[in-house]
PDB file of C-alpha atoms in Angstrom:
ATOM      1  CA  GLY A   1     -41.364 242.746-148.418  1.00  0.00           C
ATOM      2  CA  ALA A   2     -41.199 244.289-151.849  1.00  0.00           C
ATOM      3  CA  VAL A   3     -39.099 242.591-154.527  1.00  0.00           C
ATOM      4  CA  VAL A   4     -36.251 244.237-156.374  1.00  0.00           C
ATOM      5  CA  SER A   5     -34.602 242.268-159.149  1.00  0.00           C
ATOM      6  CA  GLN A   6     -31.128 243.015-160.439  1.00  0.00           C
ATOM      7  CA  HIS A   7     -29.475 241.612-163.548  1.00  0.00           C
ATOM      8  CA  PRO A   8     -26.922 240.290-164.322  1.00  0.00           C
ATOM      9  CA  SER A   9     -25.786 238.799-161.037  1.00  0.00           C
ATOM     10  CA  ARG A  10     -22.249 238.316-162.330  1.00  0.00           C
ATOM     11  CA  VAL A  11     -20.416 239.820-165.237  1.00  0.00           C
ATOM     12  CA  ILE A  12     -16.853 239.551-166.409  1.00  0.00           C
ATOM     13  CA  CYS A  13     -15.620 241.946-169.034  1.00  0.00           C
ATOM     14  CA  LYS A  14     -12.439 243.151-170.642  1.00  0.00           C
ATOM     15  CA  SER A  15     -10.891 246.454-169.710  1.00  0.00           C
ATOM     16  CA  GLY A  16     -12.269 249.288-171.821  1.00  0.00           C
ATOM     17  CA  THR A  17     -15.683 247.780-172.447  1.00  0.00           C
ATOM     18  CA  SER A  18     -19.000 249.002-171.043  1.00  0.00           C
ATOM     19  CA  VAL A  19     -21.326 247.034-168.839  1.00  0.00           C
ATOM     20  CA  LYS A  20     -25.014 247.670-168.171  1.00  0.00           C
ATOM     21  CA  ILE A  21     -26.743 246.551-164.977  1.00  0.00           C
ATOM     22  CA  GLU A  22     -30.535 246.580-164.685  1.00  0.00           C
ATOM     23  CA  CYS A  23     -32.574 247.085-161.552  1.00  0.00           C
ATOM     24  CA  ARG A  24     -36.309 246.439-161.528  1.00  0.00           C
ATOM     25  CA  SER A  25     -38.930 246.812-158.844  1.00  0.00           C
ATOM     26  CA  LEU A  26     -41.227 243.876-159.537  1.00  0.00           C
ATOM     27  CA  ASP A  27     -44.284 244.472-157.417  1.00  0.00           C
ATOM     28  CA  PHE A  28     -44.222 248.161-156.631  1.00  0.00           C
ATOM     29  CA  GLN A  29     -43.474 251.480-158.244  1.00  0.00           C
ATOM     30  CA  ALA A  30     -40.198 252.903-157.037  1.00  0.00           C
ATOM     31  CA  THR A  31     -40.170 256.628-156.350  1.00  0.00           C
ATOM     32  CA  THR A  32     -36.440 256.536-155.966  1.00  0.00           C
ATOM     33  CA  MET A  33     -33.668 254.107-156.754  1.00  0.00           C
ATOM     34  CA  PHE A  34     -30.245 254.146-155.187  1.00  0.00           C
ATOM     35  CA  TRP A  35     -27.060 252.614-156.517  1.00  0.00           C
ATOM     36  CA  TYR A  36     -24.414 251.376-154.124  1.00  0.00           C
ATOM     37  CA  ARG A  37     -20.966 249.899-154.551  1.00  0.00           C
ATOM     38  CA  GLN A  38     -19.324 247.585-152.081  1.00  0.00           C
ATOM     39  CA  PHE A  39     -15.686 246.553-152.096  1.00  0.00           C
ATOM     40  CA  PRO A  40     -14.598 243.381-150.257  1.00  0.00           C
ATOM     41  CA  LYS A  41     -14.999 243.638-146.478  1.00  0.00           C
ATOM     42  CA  LYS A  42     -16.178 247.223-146.766  1.00  0.00           C
ATOM     43  CA  SER A  43     -19.552 248.794-146.195  1.00  0.00           C
ATOM     44  CA  LEU A  44     -21.971 249.953-148.820  1.00  0.00           C
ATOM     45  CA  MET A  45     -21.072 253.267-150.403  1.00  0.00           C
ATOM     46  CA  LEU A  46     -23.826 255.251-152.071  1.00  0.00           C
ATOM     47  CA  MET A  47     -22.958 256.188-155.637  1.00  0.00           C
ATOM     48  CA  ALA A  48     -26.067 257.985-156.820  1.00  0.00           C
ATOM     49  CA  THR A  49     -29.749 258.606-156.306  1.00  0.00           C
ATOM     50  CA  SER A  50     -32.142 258.483-159.233  1.00  0.00           C
ATOM     51  CA  ASN A  51     -35.739 259.454-159.753  1.00  0.00           C
ATOM     52  CA  GLU A  52     -37.876 258.460-162.711  1.00  0.00           C
ATOM     53  CA  GLY A  53     -37.500 260.891-165.575  1.00  0.00           C
ATOM     54  CA  SER A  54     -34.821 262.988-163.887  1.00  0.00           C
ATOM     55  CA  LYS A  55     -31.060 263.168-163.963  1.00  0.00           C
ATOM     56  CA  ALA A  56     -29.383 261.181-161.236  1.00  0.00           C
ATOM     57  CA  THR A  57     -27.742 262.893-158.289  1.00  0.00           C
ATOM     58  CA  TYR A  58     -24.217 261.599-157.784  1.00  0.00           C
ATOM     59  CA  GLU A  59     -22.301 261.448-154.543  1.00  0.00           C
ATOM     60  CA  GLN A  60     -19.066 263.337-154.226  1.00  0.00           C
ATOM     61  CA  GLY A  61     -16.222 261.554-155.935  1.00  0.00           C
ATOM     62  CA  VAL A  62     -18.400 259.466-158.244  1.00  0.00           C
ATOM     63  CA  GLU A  63     -17.827 260.241-161.923  1.00  0.00           C
ATOM     64  CA  LYS A  64     -21.173 260.801-163.606  1.00  0.00           C
ATOM     65  CA  ASP A  65     -19.698 260.319-167.080  1.00  0.00           C
ATOM     66  CA  LYS A  66     -18.292 256.962-166.096  1.00  0.00           C
ATOM     67  CA  PHE A  67     -21.293 255.633-164.214  1.00  0.00           C
ATOM     68  CA  LEU A  68     -24.300 256.437-166.368  1.00  0.00           C
ATOM     69  CA  ILE A  69     -27.645 256.062-164.692  1.00  0.00           C
ATOM     70  CA  ASN A  70     -30.931 255.989-166.528  1.00  0.00           C
ATOM     71  CA  HIS A  71     -34.246 255.818-164.713  1.00  0.00           C
ATOM     72  CA  ALA A  72     -36.709 255.531-167.571  1.00  0.00           C
ATOM     73  CA  SER A  73     -39.730 254.276-165.661  1.00  0.00           C
ATOM     74  CA  LEU A  74     -41.039 253.805-162.159  1.00  0.00           C
ATOM     75  CA  THR A  75     -39.917 250.190-162.223  1.00  0.00           C
ATOM     76  CA  LEU A  76     -36.571 250.266-164.043  1.00  0.00           C
ATOM     77  CA  SER A  77     -33.232 251.913-163.484  1.00  0.00           C
ATOM     78  CA  THR A  78     -29.985 251.034-165.244  1.00  0.00           C
ATOM     79  CA  LEU A  79     -26.361 251.625-164.348  1.00  0.00           C
ATOM     80  CA  THR A  80     -23.821 251.566-167.157  1.00  0.00           C
ATOM     81  CA  VAL A  81     -20.160 251.365-166.248  1.00  0.00           C
ATOM     82  CA  THR A  82     -18.424 252.907-169.252  1.00  0.00           C
ATOM     83  CA  SER A  83     -14.880 252.033-170.271  1.00  0.00           C
ATOM     84  CA  ALA A  84     -14.533 249.748-167.305  1.00  0.00           C
ATOM     85  CA  HIS A  85     -11.136 249.212-165.708  1.00  0.00           C
ATOM     86  CA  PRO A  86      -9.947 246.654-163.153  1.00  0.00           C
ATOM     87  CA  GLU A  87     -10.388 249.165-160.319  1.00  0.00           C
ATOM     88  CA  ASP A  88     -14.115 249.253-161.152  1.00  0.00           C
ATOM     89  CA  SER A  89     -14.387 245.601-160.148  1.00  0.00           C
ATOM     90  CA  SER A  90     -16.834 245.579-157.274  1.00  0.00           C
ATOM     91  CA  PHE A  91     -20.233 244.471-156.043  1.00  0.00           C
ATOM     92  CA  TYR A  92     -22.881 246.872-157.338  1.00  0.00           C
ATOM     93  CA  ILE A  93     -26.207 246.872-155.538  1.00  0.00           C
ATOM     94  CA  CYS A  94     -29.362 248.769-156.351  1.00  0.00           C
ATOM     95  CA  SER A  95     -32.133 249.555-153.932  1.00  0.00           C
ATOM     96  CA  ALA A  96     -35.560 251.046-154.315  1.00  0.00           C
ATOM     97  CA  ARG A  97     -38.063 252.955-152.268  1.00  0.00           C
ATOM     98  CA  GLY A  98     -41.728 252.793-153.120  1.00  0.00           C
ATOM     99  CA  TRP A  99     -44.709 255.050-152.715  1.00  0.00           C
ATOM    100  CA  GLY A 100     -45.886 254.973-149.135  1.00  0.00           C
ATOM    101  CA  LEU A 101     -42.472 254.106-147.784  1.00  0.00           C
ATOM    102  CA  ALA A 102     -41.059 257.585-148.152  1.00  0.00           C
ATOM    103  CA  ASN A 103     -42.052 258.339-144.587  1.00  0.00           C
ATOM    104  CA  THR A 104     -40.216 255.370-143.139  1.00  0.00           C
ATOM    105  CA  GLY A 105     -37.104 255.481-145.299  1.00  0.00           C
ATOM    106  CA  GLU A 106     -37.161 251.741-145.783  1.00  0.00           C
ATOM    107  CA  LEU A 107     -35.201 250.442-148.757  1.00  0.00           C
ATOM    108  CA  PHE A 108     -35.425 247.138-150.572  1.00  0.00           C
ATOM    109  CA  PHE A 109     -32.268 245.802-152.168  1.00  0.00           C
ATOM    110  CA  GLY A 110     -31.658 243.944-155.384  1.00  0.00           C
ATOM    111  CA  GLU A 111     -29.532 240.811-155.382  1.00  0.00           C
ATOM    112  CA  GLY A 112     -26.428 242.680-156.447  1.00  0.00           C
ATOM    113  CA  SER A 113     -24.175 242.420-159.490  1.00  0.00           C
ATOM    114  CA  ARG A 114     -20.580 241.348-159.149  1.00  0.00           C
ATOM    115  CA  LEU A 115     -18.457 243.000-161.811  1.00  0.00           C
ATOM    116  CA  THR A 116     -15.010 241.708-162.619  1.00  0.00           C
ATOM    117  CA  VAL A 117     -12.961 243.684-165.100  1.00  0.00           C
ATOM    118  CA  LEU A 118      -9.977 241.832-166.540  1.00  0.00           C
TER     119      LEU A 118
ATOM    120  CA  GLN B   1     -19.974 264.336-141.822  1.00  0.00           C
ATOM    121  CA  LYS B   2     -22.790 262.072-140.754  1.00  0.00           C
ATOM    122  CA  GLU B   3     -21.337 258.889-139.322  1.00  0.00           C
ATOM    123  CA  VAL B   4     -22.589 255.539-138.229  1.00  0.00           C
ATOM    124  CA  GLU B   5     -20.136 253.642-136.085  1.00  0.00           C
ATOM    125  CA  GLN B   6     -20.002 249.930-135.547  1.00  0.00           C
ATOM    126  CA  ASN B   7     -16.704 249.512-133.808  1.00  0.00           C
ATOM    127  CA  SER B   8     -17.049 246.183-132.078  1.00  0.00           C
ATOM    128  CA  GLY B   9     -16.404 242.898-133.771  1.00  0.00           C
ATOM    129  CA  PRO B  10     -15.955 240.455-135.197  1.00  0.00           C
ATOM    130  CA  LEU B  11     -18.205 238.743-132.698  1.00  0.00           C
ATOM    131  CA  SER B  12     -18.275 235.030-131.958  1.00  0.00           C
ATOM    132  CA  VAL B  13     -20.930 233.401-129.771  1.00  0.00           C
ATOM    133  CA  PRO B  14     -21.909 229.801-129.108  1.00  0.00           C
ATOM    134  CA  GLU B  15     -25.139 228.435-130.494  1.00  0.00           C
ATOM    135  CA  GLY B  16     -28.068 229.304-128.237  1.00  0.00           C
ATOM    136  CA  ALA B  17     -26.409 232.377-126.740  1.00  0.00           C
ATOM    137  CA  ILE B  18     -27.511 235.997-127.035  1.00  0.00           C
ATOM    138  CA  ALA B  19     -25.594 238.074-129.550  1.00  0.00           C
ATOM    139  CA  SER B  20     -25.494 241.808-128.871  1.00  0.00           C
ATOM    140  CA  LEU B  21     -24.633 244.165-131.709  1.00  0.00           C
ATOM    141  CA  ASN B  22     -24.113 247.864-131.099  1.00  0.00           C
ATOM    142  CA  CYS B  23     -24.225 250.977-133.232  1.00  0.00           C
ATOM    143  CA  THR B  24     -23.816 254.694-132.567  1.00  0.00           C
ATOM    144  CA  TYR B  25     -24.623 257.582-134.869  1.00  0.00           C
ATOM    145  CA  SER B  26     -23.529 261.178-134.985  1.00  0.00           C
ATOM    146  CA  ASP B  27     -26.501 263.028-136.492  1.00  0.00           C
ATOM    147  CA  ARG B  28     -28.876 263.973-133.693  1.00  0.00           C
ATOM    148  CA  VAL B  29     -31.780 264.545-136.047  1.00  0.00           C
ATOM    149  CA  SER B  30     -31.728 260.948-137.288  1.00  0.00           C
ATOM    150  CA  GLN B  31     -35.231 259.577-137.403  1.00  0.00           C
ATOM    151  CA  SER B  32     -35.218 256.034-138.743  1.00  0.00           C
ATOM    152  CA  PHE B  33     -32.931 253.174-137.885  1.00  0.00           C
ATOM    153  CA  PHE B  34     -32.451 249.840-139.571  1.00  0.00           C
ATOM    154  CA  TRP B  35     -30.552 246.628-139.134  1.00  0.00           C
ATOM    155  CA  TYR B  36     -29.659 244.723-142.272  1.00  0.00           C
ATOM    156  CA  ARG B  37     -28.151 241.263-142.461  1.00  0.00           C
ATOM    157  CA  GLN B  38     -25.720 240.505-145.259  1.00  0.00           C
ATOM    158  CA  TYR B  39     -24.453 237.034-146.026  1.00  0.00           C
ATOM    159  CA  SER B  40     -21.140 236.762-147.801  1.00  0.00           C
ATOM    160  CA  GLY B  41     -21.502 237.571-151.470  1.00  0.00           C
ATOM    161  CA  LYS B  42     -25.142 238.563-151.116  1.00  0.00           C
ATOM    162  CA  SER B  43     -26.984 241.858-150.871  1.00  0.00           C
ATOM    163  CA  PRO B  44     -28.346 243.221-147.584  1.00  0.00           C
ATOM    164  CA  GLU B  45     -31.652 242.000-146.215  1.00  0.00           C
ATOM    165  CA  LEU B  46     -33.726 244.144-143.865  1.00  0.00           C
ATOM    166  CA  ILE B  47     -34.352 242.392-140.557  1.00  0.00           C
ATOM    167  CA  MET B  48     -35.430 245.186-138.220  1.00  0.00           C
ATOM    168  CA  SER B  49     -36.513 248.801-138.332  1.00  0.00           C
ATOM    169  CA  ILE B  50     -37.083 251.066-135.348  1.00  0.00           C
ATOM    170  CA  TYR B  51     -38.264 254.652-135.190  1.00  0.00           C
ATOM    171  CA  SER B  52     -38.930 255.513-131.539  1.00  0.00           C
ATOM    172  CA  ASN B  53     -37.072 255.093-128.288  1.00  0.00           C
ATOM    173  CA  GLY B  54     -37.339 251.769-126.546  1.00  0.00           C
ATOM    174  CA  ASP B  55     -37.375 248.157-127.604  1.00  0.00           C
ATOM    175  CA  LYS B  56     -38.941 246.498-130.609  1.00  0.00           C
ATOM    176  CA  GLU B  57     -39.159 242.747-130.732  1.00  0.00           C
ATOM    177  CA  ASP B  58     -39.643 240.501-133.741  1.00  0.00           C
ATOM    178  CA  GLY B  59     -39.153 236.820-133.086  1.00  0.00           C
ATOM    179  CA  ARG B  60     -35.618 236.235-131.854  1.00  0.00           C
ATOM    180  CA  PHE B  61     -34.578 239.776-132.724  1.00  0.00           C
ATOM    181  CA  THR B  62     -34.904 242.839-130.508  1.00  0.00           C
ATOM    182  CA  ALA B  63     -33.871 246.304-131.600  1.00  0.00           C
ATOM    183  CA  GLN B  64     -33.205 248.913-128.933  1.00  0.00           C
ATOM    184  CA  LEU B  65     -33.068 252.636-129.600  1.00  0.00           C
ATOM    185  CA  ASN B  66     -31.877 255.424-127.314  1.00  0.00           C
ATOM    186  CA  LYS B  67     -31.941 258.725-129.152  1.00  0.00           C
ATOM    187  CA  ALA B  68     -30.543 260.680-126.200  1.00  0.00           C
ATOM    188  CA  SER B  69     -27.431 258.514-126.269  1.00  0.00           C
ATOM    189  CA  GLN B  70     -27.521 258.209-130.079  1.00  0.00           C
ATOM    190  CA  TYR B  71     -27.321 254.477-129.754  1.00  0.00           C
ATOM    191  CA  VAL B  72     -29.118 251.613-131.423  1.00  0.00           C
ATOM    192  CA  SER B  73     -28.542 247.942-130.784  1.00  0.00           C
ATOM    193  CA  LEU B  74     -29.685 244.565-132.008  1.00  0.00           C
ATOM    194  CA  LEU B  75     -30.054 241.537-129.769  1.00  0.00           C
ATOM    195  CA  ILE B  76     -30.325 238.079-131.259  1.00  0.00           C
ATOM    196  CA  ARG B  77     -31.630 235.483-128.819  1.00  0.00           C
ATOM    197  CA  ASP B  78     -31.021 231.762-129.173  1.00  0.00           C
ATOM    198  CA  SER B  79     -28.382 232.411-131.816  1.00  0.00           C
ATOM    199  CA  GLN B  80     -28.195 229.876-134.615  1.00  0.00           C
ATOM    200  CA  PRO B  81     -25.342 229.059-137.006  1.00  0.00           C
ATOM    201  CA  SER B  82     -27.555 230.449-139.782  1.00  0.00           C
ATOM    202  CA  ASP B  83     -27.342 233.838-138.067  1.00  0.00           C
ATOM    203  CA  SER B  84     -23.650 233.972-138.984  1.00  0.00           C
ATOM    204  CA  ALA B  85     -23.409 237.012-141.257  1.00  0.00           C
ATOM    205  CA  THR B  86     -22.434 240.661-141.313  1.00  0.00           C
ATOM    206  CA  TYR B  87     -24.947 242.961-139.661  1.00  0.00           C
ATOM    207  CA  LEU B  88     -25.184 246.490-140.982  1.00  0.00           C
ATOM    208  CA  CYS B  89     -26.641 249.345-139.000  1.00  0.00           C
ATOM    209  CA  ALA B  90     -28.225 252.049-141.154  1.00  0.00           C
ATOM    210  CA  VAL B  91     -29.572 255.451-140.208  1.00  0.00           C
ATOM    211  CA  ILE B  92     -31.634 257.995-142.045  1.00  0.00           C
ATOM    212  CA  ALA B  93     -31.814 261.619-140.987  1.00  0.00           C
ATOM    213  CA  SER B  94     -34.894 262.772-142.789  1.00  0.00           C
ATOM    214  CA  THR B  95     -37.930 261.349-144.474  1.00  0.00           C
ATOM    215  CA  GLY B  96     -38.869 261.799-148.083  1.00  0.00           C
ATOM    216  CA  ALA B  97     -38.424 259.911-151.321  1.00  0.00           C
ATOM    217  CA  ASN B  98     -34.753 260.862-151.779  1.00  0.00           C
ATOM    218  CA  SER B  99     -33.622 260.546-148.199  1.00  0.00           C
ATOM    219  CA  LYS B 100     -30.405 258.546-147.982  1.00  0.00           C
ATOM    220  CA  LEU B 101     -29.389 255.764-145.677  1.00  0.00           C
ATOM    221  CA  THR B 102     -25.983 255.990-144.085  1.00  0.00           C
ATOM    222  CA  PHE B 103     -24.513 252.571-143.338  1.00  0.00           C
ATOM    223  CA  GLY B 104     -22.023 251.514-140.725  1.00  0.00           C
ATOM    224  CA  LYS B 105     -19.159 249.269-141.761  1.00  0.00           C
ATOM    225  CA  GLY B 106     -20.891 246.237-140.279  1.00  0.00           C
ATOM    226  CA  ILE B 107     -20.209 243.689-137.568  1.00  0.00           C
ATOM    227  CA  THR B 108     -19.410 240.138-138.543  1.00  0.00           C
ATOM    228  CA  LEU B 109     -21.151 237.616-136.314  1.00  0.00           C
ATOM    229  CA  SER B 110     -20.095 233.996-136.125  1.00  0.00           C
ATOM    230  CA  VAL B 111     -22.287 231.523-134.258  1.00  0.00           C
ATOM    231  CA  ARG B 112     -20.360 228.401-133.226  1.00  0.00           C
ATOM    232  CA  PRO B 113     -22.305 225.121-133.334  1.00  0.00           C
TER     233      PRO B 113
END
């Protein structure tokens, strides 16, 4: 399967600071990248969908000014959690879909980034 | 509201047994169906995809799809302790680059040695 790399895998920050998470598709060009959040013992919740060179589309209830998504190239998308607070502590996971897989819907996931806000 | 339901679980089976995981979905136009395995603290890993009615086998895994009943299942034969994980059912209604997967809440499987 295709490889999606996510960095950092763990980050601890103080309340009020911003944290950037990178998601890279290593061996394919991603038409679309998706950002998910997962709280303990809960399922994945889609936060936003991003396409290269376009503004991200956010799901209802997700603050676009708080969760900044940049999709600068076909292999890189970033999620910045601005002014993070303890309630933002979660497991953030990116996923990517490549050319040719649009017809199957298959997604490949990054390793995830565990954010802890103190 | 498009929903994917995984209501059974947690599930515990002895090593070597067959584990049966079930999933129902509400959107009749759903086209693609996936089973992901997620170990604790890790991200999901795709183990099976199925697109048409019937069974699809891959090693010890068999996915079964019944679109009329809006039901998809995953059978794991000869279950191993390493199969202990949370299994997420995911459904997609349409194709296209931006089409979204809807995930169920997952079923936690424990395989007893």
